[in-house]
Coordinates of C-alpha atoms in Angstrom, one line a residue:
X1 CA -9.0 92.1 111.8
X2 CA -11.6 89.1 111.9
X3 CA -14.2 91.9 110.8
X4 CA -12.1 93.3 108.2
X5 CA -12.0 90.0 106.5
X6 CA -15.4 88.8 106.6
X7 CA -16.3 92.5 105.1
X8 CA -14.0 92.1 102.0
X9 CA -14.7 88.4 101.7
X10 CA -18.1 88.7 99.5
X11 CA -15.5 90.8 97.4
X12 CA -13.0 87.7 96.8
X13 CA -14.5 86.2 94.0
X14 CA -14.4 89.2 91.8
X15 CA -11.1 90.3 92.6
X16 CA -10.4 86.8 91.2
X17 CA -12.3 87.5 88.3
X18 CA -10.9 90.7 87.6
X19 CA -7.1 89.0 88.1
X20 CA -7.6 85.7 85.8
X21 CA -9.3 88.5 83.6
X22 CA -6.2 90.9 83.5
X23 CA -3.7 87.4 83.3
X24 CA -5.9 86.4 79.9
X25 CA -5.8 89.9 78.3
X26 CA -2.1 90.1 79.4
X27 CA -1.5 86.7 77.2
X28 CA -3.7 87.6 74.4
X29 CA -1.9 91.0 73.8
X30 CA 1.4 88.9 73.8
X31 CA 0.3 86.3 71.3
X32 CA -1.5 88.8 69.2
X33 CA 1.9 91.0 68.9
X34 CA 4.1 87.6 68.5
X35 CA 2.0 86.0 65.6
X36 CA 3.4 83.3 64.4
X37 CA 7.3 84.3 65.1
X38 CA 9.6 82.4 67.5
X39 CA 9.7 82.9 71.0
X40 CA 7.8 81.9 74.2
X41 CA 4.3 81.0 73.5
X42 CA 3.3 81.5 77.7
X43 CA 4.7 84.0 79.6
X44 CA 4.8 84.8 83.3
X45 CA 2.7 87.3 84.1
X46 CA 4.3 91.0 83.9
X47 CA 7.6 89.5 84.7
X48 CA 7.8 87.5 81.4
X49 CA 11.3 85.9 81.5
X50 CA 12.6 88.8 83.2
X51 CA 13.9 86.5 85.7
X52 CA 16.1 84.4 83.2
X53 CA 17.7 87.7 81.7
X54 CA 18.7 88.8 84.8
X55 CA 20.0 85.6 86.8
X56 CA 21.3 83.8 83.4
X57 CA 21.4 86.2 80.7
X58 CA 24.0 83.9 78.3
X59 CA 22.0 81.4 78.1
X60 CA 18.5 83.1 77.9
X61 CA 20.6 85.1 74.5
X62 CA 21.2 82.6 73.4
X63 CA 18.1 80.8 73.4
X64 CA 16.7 83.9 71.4
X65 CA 19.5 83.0 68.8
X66 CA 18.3 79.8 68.2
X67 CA 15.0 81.0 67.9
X68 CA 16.0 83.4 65.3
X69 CA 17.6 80.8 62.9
X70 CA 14.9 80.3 60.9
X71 CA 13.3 84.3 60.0
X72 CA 16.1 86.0 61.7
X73 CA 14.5 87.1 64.6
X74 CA 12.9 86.3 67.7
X75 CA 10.5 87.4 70.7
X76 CA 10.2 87.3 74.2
X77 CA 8.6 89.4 77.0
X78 CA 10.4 91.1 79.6
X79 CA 8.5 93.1 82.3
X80 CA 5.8 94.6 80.5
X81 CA 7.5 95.3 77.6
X82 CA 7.6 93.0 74.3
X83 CA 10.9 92.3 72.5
X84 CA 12.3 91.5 69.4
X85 CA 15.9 90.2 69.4
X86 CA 17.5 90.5 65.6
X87 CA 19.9 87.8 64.2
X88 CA 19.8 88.7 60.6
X89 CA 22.7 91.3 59.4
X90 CA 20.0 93.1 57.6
X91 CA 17.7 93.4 59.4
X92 CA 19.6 94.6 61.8
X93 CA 20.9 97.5 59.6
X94 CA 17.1 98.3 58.6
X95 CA 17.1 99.3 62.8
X96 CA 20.3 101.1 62.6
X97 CA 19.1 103.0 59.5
X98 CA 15.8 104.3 60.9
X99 CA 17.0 106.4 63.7
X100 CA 14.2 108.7 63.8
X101 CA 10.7 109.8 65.7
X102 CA 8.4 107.6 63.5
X103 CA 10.7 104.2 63.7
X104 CA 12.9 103.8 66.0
X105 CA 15.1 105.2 69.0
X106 CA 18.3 104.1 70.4
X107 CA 17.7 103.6 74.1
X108 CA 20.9 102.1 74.7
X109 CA 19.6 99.9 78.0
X110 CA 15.9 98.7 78.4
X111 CA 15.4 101.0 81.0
X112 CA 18.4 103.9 79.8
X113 CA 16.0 107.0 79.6
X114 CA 15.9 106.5 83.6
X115 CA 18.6 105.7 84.5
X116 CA 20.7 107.9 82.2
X117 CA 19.1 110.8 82.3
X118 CA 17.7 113.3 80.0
X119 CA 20.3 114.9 78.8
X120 CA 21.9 112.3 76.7
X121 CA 23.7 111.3 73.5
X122 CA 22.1 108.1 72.9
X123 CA 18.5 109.5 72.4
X124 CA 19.2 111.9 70.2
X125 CA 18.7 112.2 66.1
X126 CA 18.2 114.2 63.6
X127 CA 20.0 117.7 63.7
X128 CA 20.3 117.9 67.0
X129 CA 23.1 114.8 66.9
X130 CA 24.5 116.2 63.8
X131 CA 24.7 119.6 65.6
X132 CA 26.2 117.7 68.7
X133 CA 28.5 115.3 66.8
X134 CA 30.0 118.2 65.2
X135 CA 30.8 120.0 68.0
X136 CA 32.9 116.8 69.1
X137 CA 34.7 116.2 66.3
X138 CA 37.5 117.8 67.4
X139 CA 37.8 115.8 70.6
X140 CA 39.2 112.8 68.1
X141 CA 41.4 115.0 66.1
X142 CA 45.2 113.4 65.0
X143 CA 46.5 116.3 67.3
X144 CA 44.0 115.8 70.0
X145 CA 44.8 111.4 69.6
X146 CA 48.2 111.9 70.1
X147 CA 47.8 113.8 73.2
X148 CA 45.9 110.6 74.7
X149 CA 48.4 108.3 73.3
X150 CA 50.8 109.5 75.5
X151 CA 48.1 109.1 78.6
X152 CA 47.0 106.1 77.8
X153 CA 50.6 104.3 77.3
X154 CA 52.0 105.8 81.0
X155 CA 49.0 104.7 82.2
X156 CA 49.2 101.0 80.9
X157 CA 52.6 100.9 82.0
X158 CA 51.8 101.2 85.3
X159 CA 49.1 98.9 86.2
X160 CA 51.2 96.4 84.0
X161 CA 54.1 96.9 86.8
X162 CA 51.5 96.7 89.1
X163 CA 50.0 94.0 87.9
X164 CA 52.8 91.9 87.7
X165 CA 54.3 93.1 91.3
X166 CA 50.5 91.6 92.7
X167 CA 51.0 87.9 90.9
X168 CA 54.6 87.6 92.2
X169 CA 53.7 88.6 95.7
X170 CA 51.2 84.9 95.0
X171 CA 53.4 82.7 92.8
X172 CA 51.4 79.6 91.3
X173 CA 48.0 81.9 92.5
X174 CA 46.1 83.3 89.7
X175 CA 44.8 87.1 89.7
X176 CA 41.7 87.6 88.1
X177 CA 42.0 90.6 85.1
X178 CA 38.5 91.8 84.9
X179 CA 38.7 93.6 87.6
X180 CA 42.0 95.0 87.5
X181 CA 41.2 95.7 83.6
X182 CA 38.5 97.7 84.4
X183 CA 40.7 100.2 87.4
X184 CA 42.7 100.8 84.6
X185 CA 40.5 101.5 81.7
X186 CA 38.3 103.6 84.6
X187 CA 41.7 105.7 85.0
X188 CA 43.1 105.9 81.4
X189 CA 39.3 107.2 80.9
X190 CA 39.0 109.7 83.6
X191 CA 42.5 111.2 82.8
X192 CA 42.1 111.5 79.2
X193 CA 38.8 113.0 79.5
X194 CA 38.9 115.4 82.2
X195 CA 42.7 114.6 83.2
X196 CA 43.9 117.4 85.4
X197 CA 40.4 118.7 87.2
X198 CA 40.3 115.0 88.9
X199 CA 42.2 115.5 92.8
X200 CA 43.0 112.0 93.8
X201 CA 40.6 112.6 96.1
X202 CA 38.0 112.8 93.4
X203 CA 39.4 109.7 91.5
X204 CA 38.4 107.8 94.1
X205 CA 34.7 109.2 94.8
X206 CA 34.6 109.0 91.0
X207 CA 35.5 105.5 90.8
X208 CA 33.2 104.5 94.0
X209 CA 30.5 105.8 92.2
X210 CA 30.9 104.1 89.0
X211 CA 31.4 100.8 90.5
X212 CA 28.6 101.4 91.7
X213 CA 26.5 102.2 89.0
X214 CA 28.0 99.4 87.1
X215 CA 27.4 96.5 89.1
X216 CA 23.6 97.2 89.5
X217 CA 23.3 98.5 86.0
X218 CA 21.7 95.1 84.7
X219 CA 19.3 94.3 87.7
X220 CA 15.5 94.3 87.8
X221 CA 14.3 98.3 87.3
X222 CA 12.5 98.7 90.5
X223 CA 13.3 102.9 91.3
X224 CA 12.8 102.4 94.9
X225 CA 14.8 103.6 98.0
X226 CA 17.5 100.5 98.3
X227 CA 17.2 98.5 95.6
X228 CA 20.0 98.1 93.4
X229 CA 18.5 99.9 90.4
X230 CA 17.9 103.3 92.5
X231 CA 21.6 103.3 93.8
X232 CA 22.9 103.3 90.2
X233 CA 20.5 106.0 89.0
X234 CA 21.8 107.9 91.9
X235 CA 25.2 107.2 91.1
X236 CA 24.6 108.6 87.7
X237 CA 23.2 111.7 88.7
X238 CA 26.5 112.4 90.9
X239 CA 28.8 111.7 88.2
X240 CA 27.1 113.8 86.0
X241 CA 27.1 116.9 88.3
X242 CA 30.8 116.4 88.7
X243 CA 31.6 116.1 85.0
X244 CA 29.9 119.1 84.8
X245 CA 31.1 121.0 86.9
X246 CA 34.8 120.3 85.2
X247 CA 32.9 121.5 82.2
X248 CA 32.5 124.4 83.6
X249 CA 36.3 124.9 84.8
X250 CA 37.6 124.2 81.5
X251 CA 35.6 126.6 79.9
X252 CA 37.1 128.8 82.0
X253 CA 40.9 127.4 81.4
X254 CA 40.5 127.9 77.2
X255 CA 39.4 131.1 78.1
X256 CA 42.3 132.7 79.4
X257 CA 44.2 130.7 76.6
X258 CA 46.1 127.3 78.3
X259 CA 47.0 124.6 75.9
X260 CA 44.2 121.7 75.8
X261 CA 45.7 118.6 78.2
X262 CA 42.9 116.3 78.0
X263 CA 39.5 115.6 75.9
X264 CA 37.3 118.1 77.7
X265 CA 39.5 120.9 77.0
X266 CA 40.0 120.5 73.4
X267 CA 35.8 120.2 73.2
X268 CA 35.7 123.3 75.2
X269 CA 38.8 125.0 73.5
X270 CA 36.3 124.7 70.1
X271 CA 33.1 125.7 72.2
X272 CA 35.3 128.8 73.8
X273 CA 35.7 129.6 70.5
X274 CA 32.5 129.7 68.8
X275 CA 31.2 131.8 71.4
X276 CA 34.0 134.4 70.6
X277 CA 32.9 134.2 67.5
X278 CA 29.6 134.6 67.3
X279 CA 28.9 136.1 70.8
X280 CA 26.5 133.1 72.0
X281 CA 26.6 129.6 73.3
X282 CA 26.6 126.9 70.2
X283 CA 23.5 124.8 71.3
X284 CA 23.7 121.6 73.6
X285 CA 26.7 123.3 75.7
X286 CA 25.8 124.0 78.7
X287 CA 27.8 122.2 81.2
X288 CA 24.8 120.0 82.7
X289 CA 24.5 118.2 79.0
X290 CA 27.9 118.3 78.5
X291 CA 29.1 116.8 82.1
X292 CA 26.2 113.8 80.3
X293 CA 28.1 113.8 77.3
X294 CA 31.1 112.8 79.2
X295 CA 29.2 110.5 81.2
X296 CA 28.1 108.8 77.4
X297 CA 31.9 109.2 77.1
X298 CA 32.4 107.0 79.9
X299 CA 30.5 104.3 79.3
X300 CA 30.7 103.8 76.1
X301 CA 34.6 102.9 76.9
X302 CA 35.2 101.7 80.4
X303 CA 32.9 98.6 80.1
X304 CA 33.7 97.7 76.3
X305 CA 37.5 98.2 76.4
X306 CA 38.2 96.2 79.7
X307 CA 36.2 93.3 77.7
X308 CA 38.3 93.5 74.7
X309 CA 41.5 93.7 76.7
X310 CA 40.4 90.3 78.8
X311 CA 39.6 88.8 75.0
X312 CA 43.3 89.6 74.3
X313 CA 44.6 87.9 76.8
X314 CA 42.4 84.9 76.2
X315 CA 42.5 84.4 72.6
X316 CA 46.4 85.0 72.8
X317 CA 46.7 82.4 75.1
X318 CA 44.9 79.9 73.3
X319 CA 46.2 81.0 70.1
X320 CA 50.2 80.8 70.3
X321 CA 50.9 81.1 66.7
X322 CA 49.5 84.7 66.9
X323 CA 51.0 85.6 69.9
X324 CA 54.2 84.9 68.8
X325 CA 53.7 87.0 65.4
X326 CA 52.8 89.8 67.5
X327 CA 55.9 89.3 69.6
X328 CA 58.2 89.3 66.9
X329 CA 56.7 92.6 65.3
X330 CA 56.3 94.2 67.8
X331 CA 60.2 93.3 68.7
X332 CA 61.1 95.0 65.5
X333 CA 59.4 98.2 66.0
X334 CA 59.3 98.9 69.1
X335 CA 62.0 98.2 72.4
X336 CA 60.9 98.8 76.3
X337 CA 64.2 99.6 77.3
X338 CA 64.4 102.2 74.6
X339 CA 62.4 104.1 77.9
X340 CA 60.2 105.7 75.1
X341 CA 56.6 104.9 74.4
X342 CA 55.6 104.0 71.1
X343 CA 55.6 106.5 68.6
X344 CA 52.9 107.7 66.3
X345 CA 54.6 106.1 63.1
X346 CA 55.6 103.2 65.2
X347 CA 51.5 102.2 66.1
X348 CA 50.8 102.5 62.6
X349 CA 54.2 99.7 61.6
X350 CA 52.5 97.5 63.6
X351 CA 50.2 96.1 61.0
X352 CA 50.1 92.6 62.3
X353 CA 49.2 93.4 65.5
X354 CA 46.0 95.9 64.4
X355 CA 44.7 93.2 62.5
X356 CA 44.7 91.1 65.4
X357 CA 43.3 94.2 67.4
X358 CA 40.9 94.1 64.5
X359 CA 40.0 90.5 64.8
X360 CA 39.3 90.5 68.1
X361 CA 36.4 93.1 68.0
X362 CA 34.8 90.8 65.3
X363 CA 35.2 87.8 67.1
X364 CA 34.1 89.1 70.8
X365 CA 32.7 92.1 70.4
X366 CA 31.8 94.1 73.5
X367 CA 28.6 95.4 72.9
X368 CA 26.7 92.7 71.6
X369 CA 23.0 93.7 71.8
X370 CA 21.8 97.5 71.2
X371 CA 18.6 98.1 72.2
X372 CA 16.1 100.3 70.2
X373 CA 12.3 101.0 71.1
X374 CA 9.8 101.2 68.3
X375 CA 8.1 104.6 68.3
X376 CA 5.5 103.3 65.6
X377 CA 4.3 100.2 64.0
X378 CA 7.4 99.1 61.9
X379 CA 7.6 96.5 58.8
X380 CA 10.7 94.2 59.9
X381 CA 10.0 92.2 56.9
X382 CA 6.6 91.9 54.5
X383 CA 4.7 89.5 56.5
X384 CA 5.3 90.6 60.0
X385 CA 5.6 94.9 61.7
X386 CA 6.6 95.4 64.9
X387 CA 4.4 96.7 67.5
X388 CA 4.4 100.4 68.4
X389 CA 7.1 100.0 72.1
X390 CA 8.6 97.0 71.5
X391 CA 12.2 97.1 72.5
X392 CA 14.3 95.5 69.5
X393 CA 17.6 94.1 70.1
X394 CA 19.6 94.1 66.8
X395 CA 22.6 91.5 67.8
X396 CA 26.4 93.1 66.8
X397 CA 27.2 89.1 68.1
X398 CA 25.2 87.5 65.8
X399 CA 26.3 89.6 63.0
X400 CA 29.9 89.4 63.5
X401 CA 29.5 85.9 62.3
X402 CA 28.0 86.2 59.2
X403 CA 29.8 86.8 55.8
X404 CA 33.4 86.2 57.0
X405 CA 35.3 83.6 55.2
X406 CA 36.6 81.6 58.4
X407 CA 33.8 83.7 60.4
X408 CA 33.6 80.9 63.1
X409 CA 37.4 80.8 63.3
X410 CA 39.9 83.6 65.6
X411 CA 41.9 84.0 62.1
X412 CA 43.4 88.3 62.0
X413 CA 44.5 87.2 58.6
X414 CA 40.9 88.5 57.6
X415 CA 41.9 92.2 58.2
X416 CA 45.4 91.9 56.1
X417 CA 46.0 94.4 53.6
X418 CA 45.6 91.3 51.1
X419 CA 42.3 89.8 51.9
X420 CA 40.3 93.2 53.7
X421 CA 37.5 91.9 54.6
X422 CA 36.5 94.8 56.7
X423 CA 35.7 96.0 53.4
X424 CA 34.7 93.2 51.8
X425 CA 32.2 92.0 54.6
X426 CA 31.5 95.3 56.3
X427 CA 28.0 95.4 57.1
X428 CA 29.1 92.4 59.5
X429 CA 31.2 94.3 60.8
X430 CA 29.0 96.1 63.0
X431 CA 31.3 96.3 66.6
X432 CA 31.0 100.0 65.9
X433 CA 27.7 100.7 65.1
X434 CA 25.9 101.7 61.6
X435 CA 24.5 104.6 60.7
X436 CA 23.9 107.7 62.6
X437 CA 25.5 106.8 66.2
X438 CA 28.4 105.1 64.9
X439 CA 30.9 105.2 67.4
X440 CA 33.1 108.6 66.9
X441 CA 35.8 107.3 69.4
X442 CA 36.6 104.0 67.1
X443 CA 39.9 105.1 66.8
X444 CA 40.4 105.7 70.0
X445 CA 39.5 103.2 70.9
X446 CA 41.2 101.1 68.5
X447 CA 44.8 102.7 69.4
X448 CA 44.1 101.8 73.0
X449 CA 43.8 98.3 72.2
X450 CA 46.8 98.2 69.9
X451 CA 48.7 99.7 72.6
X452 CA 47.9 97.4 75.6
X453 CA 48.4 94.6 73.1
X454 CA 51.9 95.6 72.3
X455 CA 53.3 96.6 76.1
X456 CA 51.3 93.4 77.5
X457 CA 52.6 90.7 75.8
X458 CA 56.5 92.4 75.7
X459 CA 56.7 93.5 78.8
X460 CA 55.1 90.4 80.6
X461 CA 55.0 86.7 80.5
X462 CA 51.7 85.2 81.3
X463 CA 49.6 82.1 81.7
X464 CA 46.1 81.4 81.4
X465 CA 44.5 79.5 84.4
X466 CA 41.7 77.5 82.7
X467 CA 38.9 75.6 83.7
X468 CA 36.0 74.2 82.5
X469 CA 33.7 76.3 80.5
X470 CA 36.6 79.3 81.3
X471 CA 36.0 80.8 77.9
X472 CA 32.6 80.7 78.1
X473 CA 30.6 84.4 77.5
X474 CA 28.9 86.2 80.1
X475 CA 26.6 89.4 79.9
X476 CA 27.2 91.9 82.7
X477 CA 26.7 94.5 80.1
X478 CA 29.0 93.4 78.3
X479 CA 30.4 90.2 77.0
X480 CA 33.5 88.7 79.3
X481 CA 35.2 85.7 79.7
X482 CA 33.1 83.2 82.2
X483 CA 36.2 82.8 84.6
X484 CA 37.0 86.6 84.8
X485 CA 40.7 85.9 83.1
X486 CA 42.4 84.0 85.7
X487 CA 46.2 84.5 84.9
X488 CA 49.8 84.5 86.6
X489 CA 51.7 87.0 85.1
X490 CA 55.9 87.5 85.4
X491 CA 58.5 89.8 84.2
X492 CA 59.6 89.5 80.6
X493 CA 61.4 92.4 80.1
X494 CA 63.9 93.4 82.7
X495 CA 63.3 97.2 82.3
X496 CA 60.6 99.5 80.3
X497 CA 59.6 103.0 80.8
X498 CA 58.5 104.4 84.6
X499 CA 56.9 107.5 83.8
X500 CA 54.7 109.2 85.5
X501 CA 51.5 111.4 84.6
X502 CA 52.5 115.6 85.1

């Protein structure tokens, strides 16, 4: 060992050399891309302020905010990679606008091609997404929604029951929502996509697994046997193979003619179809990408719907004036002991409380960054381009602010029929997306919310634990409440609907 040393230790001073040399060149490519924009002017070397983003990612957003007060955007460097983070509404929509292979690509996580997969629908433009988004039109039909409707409400129902039956088995104990938010919105999601080809058994593996890739999805991308970032890419990978292979036994189901009982049948029901017609498979079909276009499915509304339902429960709390319009519309339309769910014609008399759905996706919405990478040089604005890979984050957050009359204020007045400004502000209104992968599940979406709204706050009484800094955001992707939504919840209505899924 002795000898080893004194052989390589003639060698030491220009390994030194050669480090400090790489560390300088490192900087100087970092200050050469930043120019004269905010941001860091030293950086860690490789790391950048990885380390920040991943152990306090509020604060180091919002840092970037501030930053980008005065041009509208920031810059920062995050393991090798250079980023710009967007505050400007505009500029933001310039991103969203230039979905293509000579500006930008939506990557959807700064390390999403990896861990996602290839087959996916967040990298995809030009006719190939029209093509694909065509094909899933008729997943969001008014015949196909209804179907979920009924799903979805059975579904609330019960974890509500449960819910409550947990807090009174602790009275004066809070239970903490985020969790329980997101069992529920894993289950409405797994039954109204693939619904019947999921043996509890499977539920269970299925939810194990994405747990599991949700928990590690924001830690440090090391691919390596153990770490965190491996396990979810693994998880990935076996949720993928089983969403395809459910693919597969739908296609066969539309085949022989059964009635579509859940998303991936009314997709295949269409895709069946088509190939009757014209004696092939319609492109992007096979059941490997379309078990990943589930999976796209998946995410895009387990995370973001569990935080809008714990911004619900928050912002109702704190805001008692609303809660108690909701109650008393809601009261009008729609009765628990009636033992029916809420009609079609019923979600859509409840005007009030869909502003209020509304109103919370502007004032908390769940996605709050999406990622892009610059394919080429890009003009942001006339005196700066962004460099060929940077990884631009165009903030929904930010946006969501902007433009609104009371934009700093929880006020659902804003989406009344009277003062629209959805329409009137809409390119703040960016929850959704712009442009070419805007969400095609917004109504969905939007219906869910509406509906746990309604059933939560009639069916149950409930109380807000708070603490300091309760209310405070956190990223984990998305945005939740600090505290998790500590609550104790109680009976309200003595009886409502105990159905059960066929």
């Amino acid at each position: 060992m002795v000898s080893y040393l004194s052989f390589l230790s003639p060698f030491a001073p220009f390994f030194v050399t050669f480090l400090l040399l790489f560390l300088l060149v490192e900087q100087i490519s970092y200050l050469r891309k930043k120019r004269n924009v905010p941001g860091s002017n030293i950086i860690l070397p490789f790391m950048g302020n990885a380390i920040s983003l991943t152990t306090k990612p509020t604060s180091f957003w919002k840092v970037q905010a501030d930053l980008a007060a005065s041009l509208g955007f920031s810059v920062n460097y995050i393991i090798g990679r250079f980023i710009v983070f967007i505050r400007n509404t505009e500029l933001s929509h310039l991103i969203f606008a230039n979905l293509r292979p000579d500006a930008f690509l939506l990557v959807g996580h700064p390390f999403g091609k990896k861990l996602f997969g290839e087959h996916n629908m967040i990298y995809m433009f030009g006719q190939d997404h029209k093509d694909l988004r065509h094909q899933i039109a008729p997943n969001f039909t008014p015949r196909a929604l209804s179907t979920y409707t009924t799903l979805q409400q059975i579904i609330i129902l019960q974890h509500l029951r449960s819910w409550e039956r947990l807090s009174s088995e602790s009275p004066g104990k809070p239970i903490y929502l985020r969790l329980l938010a997101r069992d529920m919105n894993l289950e409405t999601s797994q039954t109204v996509f693939v619904g019947r080809y999921l043996s509890r058994e499977a539920r269970e593996k299925f939810r194990d697994d994405y747990n599991l890739f949700n928990t590690r999805l924001m830690k440090l991308p090391f691919d390596l046997p153990d770490f965190a970032f491996r396990n979810a890419r693994l998880a990935v990978e076996r949720l993928v193979e089983t969403l395809s292979d459910y693919a597969t036994q739908s296609k066969k189901r539309m085949s022989e003619g059964d009635e579509p009982s859940c998303l991936i049948d009314f997709w295949m029901q269409e895709t069946v179809r088509e190939i009757a017609e014209s004696k092939t498979a319609p492109p992007l079909s096979s059941d490997v990408e379309i078990g990943s276009y589930l999976f796209d499915f998946l995410f895009a509304a387990q995370d973001a719907s569990t935080s809008l339902l714990l911004w619900v429960v928050t912002l109702l709390d704190s805001h008692l004036d609303v809660l108690r319009r909701v109650r008393e519309e809601v009261s009008r339309i729609w009765s628990p002991e009636s033992d029916t769910l809420i009609s079609a014609e019923q979600l859509r008399e409840m005007k009030y409380t869909q502003t209020v759905a509304r109103e919370v996706i502007r004032y908390q919405p769940p996605a709050a960054l999406v990622p892009h990478i610059a394919m080429k040089d890009f003009p942001l604005t006339e005196s700066y381009t962004i460099p060929k890979g940077t990884i631009v984050f165009p903030s929904v957050y930010e946006s969501s602010f902007q433009g609104f009359t009371e934009a700093d204020r929880f006020e659902p007045e804003q989406f009344s029929e009277d003062r629209q400004e959805e329409v009137i502000f809409k390119r703040n209104y960016l929850a959704f997306g712009a442009g070419p992968h805007q969400c095609v599940g917004q109504r969905y979406a939007l219906n869910h919310l509406v509906f746990f709204i309604a059933m939560f706050i009639t069916v149950l009484d409930f109380k807000r634990h708070r603490t300091e800094g309760c209310d405070e955001i956190m990223y984990c992707p998305t945005i939740f409440p600090k505290d998790g939504c500590r609550v104790s919840l109680s009976q309200r209505c003595p009886r409502y609907p105990n159905l059960t899924l066929n």
